[in-house]
Amino acid sequence: PRQGAGQEQPAVLFGANESHLRQVPGIGRAKFVQFQVVLEIARRILAEEMTCTDALSSPKAVREYLRLSLQSLPHEVFVGVFLNAQNQVIASDDLSIGTLTQTSVYPREVVKRALAHNAASVIFAHNHPSGTTEPSSADRYLTRALTDALKTVDIKVLDHFIVAPGNILSFAERGLLAA
């Protein structure tokens, strides 16, 4: 559905830069800074919730954290959320920062990072600034390569999310993670 005149979709507002927001009547420098503070507080609350609970019993917290962290970025970022044997978050790391349309992720480096965190499992996520959450053949291939590489050291891939403005896709929910 289209928004009415003067109404912005939340995903657009989350990623809006200062000059864009200041074009909205009543939004000056101070309001822009307040808006950025609120977004950062929300990210921190979700990160805290994600690290204090079982990631599998609170998939909403993981989704919301990833959505807020990735949906408005102008370039692709590939993230790993590393979990212990009780499915509690150990760390969330940017594994690769790329361009508007791609990022390079190396299975060897991901395995090293997972072992450094002593992770039992991992959840991957990356964003598509283009706006579509449909996984490309490269996304599917990378997920398979990472799953295979991590399997050799007994680390399970629980999910891979693709985040776009206003939408998020789960490989696990779509049946795209091989057993």
mmCIF file of N, CA and C in Angstrom, residues 10-11 13-15 35 38-47 60-73 127 163-168:
data_model
loop_
_atom_site.group_PDB
_atom_site.id
_atom_site.type_symbol
_atom_site.label_atom_id
_atom_site.label_comp_id
_atom_site.label_asym_id
_atom_site.label_seq_id
_atom_site.Cartn_x
_atom_site.Cartn_y
_atom_site.Cartn_z
ATOM 1 N N PRO A 10 8.161 3.271 7.794
ATOM 2 C CA PRO A 10 9.176 3.192 8.843
ATOM 3 C C PRO A 10 10.550 2.823 8.317
ATOM 4 N N ALA A 11 10.643 1.887 7.381
ATOM 5 C CA ALA A 11 11.949 1.475 6.866
ATOM 6 C C ALA A 11 12.679 2.642 6.224
ATOM 7 N N LEU A 13 12.258 5.844 7.049
ATOM 8 C CA LEU A 13 12.662 6.736 8.128
ATOM 9 C C LEU A 13 13.884 6.208 8.870
ATOM 10 N N PHE A 14 13.949 4.901 9.119
ATOM 11 C CA PHE A 14 15.078 4.334 9.843
ATOM 12 C C PHE A 14 16.392 4.600 9.121
ATOM 13 N N GLY A 15 16.362 4.594 7.809
ATOM 14 C CA GLY A 15 17.589 4.771 7.055
ATOM 15 C C GLY A 15 17.801 6.162 6.510
ATOM 16 N N PHE A 35 15.942 11.375 17.164
ATOM 17 C CA PHE A 35 15.525 10.203 16.397
ATOM 18 C C PHE A 35 16.657 9.168 16.350
ATOM 19 N N VAL A 38 16.957 7.442 19.761
ATOM 20 C CA VAL A 38 15.905 6.443 19.968
ATOM 21 C C VAL A 38 16.226 5.161 19.201
ATOM 22 N N LEU A 39 16.680 5.287 17.964
ATOM 23 C CA LEU A 39 17.048 4.104 17.186
ATOM 24 C C LEU A 39 18.185 3.337 17.844
ATOM 25 N N GLU A 40 19.182 4.039 18.336
ATOM 26 C CA GLU A 40 20.312 3.376 18.986
ATOM 27 C C GLU A 40 19.878 2.689 20.275
ATOM 28 N N ILE A 41 19.010 3.318 21.040
ATOM 29 C CA ILE A 41 18.492 2.691 22.258
ATOM 30 C C ILE A 41 17.727 1.416 21.903
ATOM 31 N N ALA A 42 16.904 1.472 20.873
ATOM 32 C CA ALA A 42 16.152 0.285 20.446
ATOM 33 C C ALA A 42 17.102 -0.835 20.037
ATOM 34 N N ARG A 43 18.153 -0.501 19.277
ATOM 35 C CA ARG A 43 19.141 -1.516 18.881
ATOM 36 C C ARG A 43 19.794 -2.149 20.106
ATOM 37 N N ARG A 44 20.160 -1.317 21.075
ATOM 38 C CA ARG A 44 20.835 -1.827 22.272
ATOM 39 C C ARG A 44 19.900 -2.688 23.129
ATOM 40 N N ILE A 45 18.652 -2.280 23.235
ATOM 41 C CA ILE A 45 17.691 -3.080 23.994
ATOM 42 C C ILE A 45 17.501 -4.440 23.333
ATOM 43 N N LEU A 46 17.340 -4.453 22.026
ATOM 44 C CA LEU A 46 17.173 -5.724 21.324
ATOM 45 C C LEU A 46 18.435 -6.571 21.402
ATOM 46 N N ALA A 47 19.604 -5.961 21.318
ATOM 47 C CA ALA A 47 20.856 -6.714 21.458
ATOM 48 C C ALA A 47 20.947 -7.316 22.844
ATOM 49 N N LYS A 60 11.919 -13.703 17.762
ATOM 50 C CA LYS A 60 11.483 -12.335 17.454
ATOM 51 C C LYS A 60 12.570 -11.323 17.820
ATOM 52 N N ALA A 61 13.239 -11.532 18.958
ATOM 53 C CA ALA A 61 14.303 -10.610 19.368
ATOM 54 C C ALA A 61 15.444 -10.631 18.361
ATOM 55 N N VAL A 62 15.797 -11.830 17.899
ATOM 56 C CA VAL A 62 16.870 -11.953 16.905
ATOM 57 C C VAL A 62 16.459 -11.253 15.616
ATOM 58 N N ARG A 63 15.253 -11.519 15.143
ATOM 59 C CA ARG A 63 14.748 -10.888 13.917
ATOM 60 C C ARG A 63 14.752 -9.362 14.027
ATOM 61 N N GLU A 64 14.214 -8.853 15.135
ATOM 62 C CA GLU A 64 14.118 -7.407 15.296
ATOM 63 C C GLU A 64 15.490 -6.752 15.396
ATOM 64 N N TYR A 65 16.404 -7.399 16.105
ATOM 65 C CA TYR A 65 17.766 -6.876 16.196
ATOM 66 C C TYR A 65 18.395 -6.813 14.803
ATOM 67 N N LEU A 66 18.282 -7.896 14.048
ATOM 68 C CA LEU A 66 18.861 -7.930 12.701
ATOM 69 C C LEU A 66 18.179 -6.925 11.783
ATOM 70 N N ARG A 67 16.861 -6.825 11.900
ATOM 71 C CA ARG A 67 16.122 -5.886 11.051
ATOM 72 C C ARG A 67 16.567 -4.450 11.342
ATOM 73 N N LEU A 68 16.612 -4.079 12.611
ATOM 74 C CA LEU A 68 17.029 -2.717 12.952
ATOM 75 C C LEU A 68 18.484 -2.448 12.601
ATOM 76 N N SER A 69 19.320 -3.469 12.714
ATOM 77 C CA SER A 69 20.747 -3.287 12.449
ATOM 78 C C SER A 69 21.071 -3.208 10.962
ATOM 79 N N LEU A 70 20.308 -3.923 10.132
ATOM 80 C CA LEU A 70 20.712 -4.089 8.732
ATOM 81 C C LEU A 70 19.816 -3.436 7.685
ATOM 82 N N GLN A 71 18.541 -3.249 7.974
ATOM 83 C CA GLN A 71 17.622 -2.889 6.897
ATOM 84 C C GLN A 71 17.893 -1.551 6.223
ATOM 85 N N SER A 72 18.493 -0.621 6.915
ATOM 86 C CA SER A 72 18.657 0.706 6.320
ATOM 87 C C SER A 72 20.068 0.990 5.825
ATOM 88 N N LEU A 73 20.945 -0.012 5.902
ATOM 89 C CA LEU A 73 22.310 0.218 5.439
ATOM 90 C C LEU A 73 22.357 0.350 3.920
ATOM 91 N N ASN A 127 22.024 -8.158 4.466
ATOM 92 C CA ASN A 127 20.991 -7.282 3.949
ATOM 93 C C ASN A 127 21.059 -7.196 2.428
ATOM 94 N N VAL A 163 17.701 -9.523 5.032
ATOM 95 C CA VAL A 163 16.978 -8.358 5.522
ATOM 96 C C VAL A 163 16.927 -7.297 4.432
ATOM 97 N N ALA A 164 15.736 -6.782 4.195
ATOM 98 C CA ALA A 164 15.554 -5.669 3.258
ATOM 99 C C ALA A 164 14.644 -4.661 3.948
ATOM 100 N N PRO A 165 14.610 -3.439 3.463
ATOM 101 C CA PRO A 165 13.728 -2.457 4.092
ATOM 102 C C PRO A 165 12.288 -2.977 4.183
ATOM 103 N N GLY A 166 11.814 -3.136 5.425
ATOM 104 C CA GLY A 166 10.440 -3.560 5.648
ATOM 105 C C GLY A 166 10.170 -5.044 5.540
ATOM 106 N N ASN A 167 11.192 -5.883 5.341
ATOM 107 C CA ASN A 167 10.954 -7.312 5.163
ATOM 108 C C ASN A 167 12.165 -8.117 5.606
ATOM 109 N N ILE A 168 11.929 -9.367 6.007
ATOM 110 C CA ILE A 168 13.014 -10.264 6.394
ATOM 111 C C ILE A 168 12.619 -11.684 6.000
#
